[in-house]
Short mmCIF file of C-alpha atoms in Angstrom, two decimals:
data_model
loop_
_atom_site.label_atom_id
_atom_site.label_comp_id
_atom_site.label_asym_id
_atom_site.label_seq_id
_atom_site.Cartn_x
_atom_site.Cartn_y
_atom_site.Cartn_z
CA UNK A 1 0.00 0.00 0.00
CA UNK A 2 0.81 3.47 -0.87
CA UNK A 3 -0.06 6.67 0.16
CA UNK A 4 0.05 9.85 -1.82
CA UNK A 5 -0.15 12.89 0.20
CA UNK A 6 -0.91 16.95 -1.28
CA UNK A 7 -1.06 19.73 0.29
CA UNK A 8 -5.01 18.98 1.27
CA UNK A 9 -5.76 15.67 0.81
CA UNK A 10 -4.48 12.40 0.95
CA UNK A 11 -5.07 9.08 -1.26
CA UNK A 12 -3.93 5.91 -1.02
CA UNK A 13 -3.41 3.17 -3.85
CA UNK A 14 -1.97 -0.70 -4.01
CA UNK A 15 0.97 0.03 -6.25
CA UNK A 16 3.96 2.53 -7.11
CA UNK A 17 2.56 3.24 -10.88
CA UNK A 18 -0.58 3.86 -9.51
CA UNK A 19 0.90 6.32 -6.94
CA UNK A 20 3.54 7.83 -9.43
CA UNK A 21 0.45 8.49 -11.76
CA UNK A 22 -1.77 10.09 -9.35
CA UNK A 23 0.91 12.20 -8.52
CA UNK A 24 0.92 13.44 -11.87
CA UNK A 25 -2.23 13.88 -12.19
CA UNK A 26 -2.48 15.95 -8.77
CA UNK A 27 -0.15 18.26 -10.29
CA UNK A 28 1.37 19.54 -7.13
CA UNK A 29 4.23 18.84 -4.32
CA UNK A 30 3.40 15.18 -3.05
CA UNK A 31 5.22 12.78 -0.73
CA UNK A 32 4.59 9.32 -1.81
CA UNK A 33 4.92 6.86 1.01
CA UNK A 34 5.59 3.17 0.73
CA UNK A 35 6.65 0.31 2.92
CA UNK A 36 10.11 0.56 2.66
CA UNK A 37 10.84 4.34 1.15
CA UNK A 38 9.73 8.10 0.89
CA UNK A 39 9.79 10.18 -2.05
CA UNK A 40 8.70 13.63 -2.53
CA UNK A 41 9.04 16.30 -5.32
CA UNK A 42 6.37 17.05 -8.10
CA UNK A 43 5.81 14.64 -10.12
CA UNK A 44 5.43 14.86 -14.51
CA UNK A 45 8.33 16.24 -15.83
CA UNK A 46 8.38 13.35 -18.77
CA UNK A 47 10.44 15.78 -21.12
CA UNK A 48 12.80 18.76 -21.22
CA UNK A 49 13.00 20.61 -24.62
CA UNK A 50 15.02 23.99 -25.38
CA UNK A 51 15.57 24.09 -21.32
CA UNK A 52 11.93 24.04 -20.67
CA UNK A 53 9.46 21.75 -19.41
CA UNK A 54 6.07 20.66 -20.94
CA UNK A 55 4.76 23.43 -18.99
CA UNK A 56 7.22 26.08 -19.95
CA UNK A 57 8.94 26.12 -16.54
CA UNK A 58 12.73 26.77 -16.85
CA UNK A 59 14.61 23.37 -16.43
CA UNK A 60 17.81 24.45 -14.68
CA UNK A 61 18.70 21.21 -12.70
CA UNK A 62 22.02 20.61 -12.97
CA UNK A 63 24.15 17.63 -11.53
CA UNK A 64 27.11 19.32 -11.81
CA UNK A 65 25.93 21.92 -9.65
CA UNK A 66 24.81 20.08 -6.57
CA UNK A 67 28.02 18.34 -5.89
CA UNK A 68 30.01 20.67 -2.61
CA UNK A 69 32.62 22.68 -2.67
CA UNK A 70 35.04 20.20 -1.09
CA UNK A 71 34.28 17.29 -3.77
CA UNK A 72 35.40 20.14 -6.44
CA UNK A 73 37.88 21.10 -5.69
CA UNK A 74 39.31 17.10 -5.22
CA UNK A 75 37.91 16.32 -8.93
#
């Protein structure tokens, strides 16, 4: 069982795809909680084209740029 929490409500569903998809379809910050893990974020971002996503958000997420200071400077 998992159970996909929004800012005002709260649903709960028997698998992960059905979670990850009402997620998406809730179209908001979620937490998705299931026996063994926690994941929150918003969920839908299937694409990023020209630096935006489907819903013309800037896309600036870079990998690069979350590593610290102290792992720089040893790469």
């Amino acid at each position: 069982m998992f159970k996909v929490i929004g800012k005002n409500v709260e649903y709960e569903v028997y698998s992960l795809d059905d979670a990850m998809f009402l997620a998406k379809k809730m179209n908001e910050f979620v937490s998705i909680k299931g026996p063994d893990f926690e994941a929150v974020g918003k969920f839908g971002v299937d694409t990023v084209k020209d630096g935006k996503c489907p819903d013309g958000v800037a896309y600036d997420w870079n990998k690069a740029s979350r590593i610290g200071r102290v792992q720089k400077e040893r790469v």
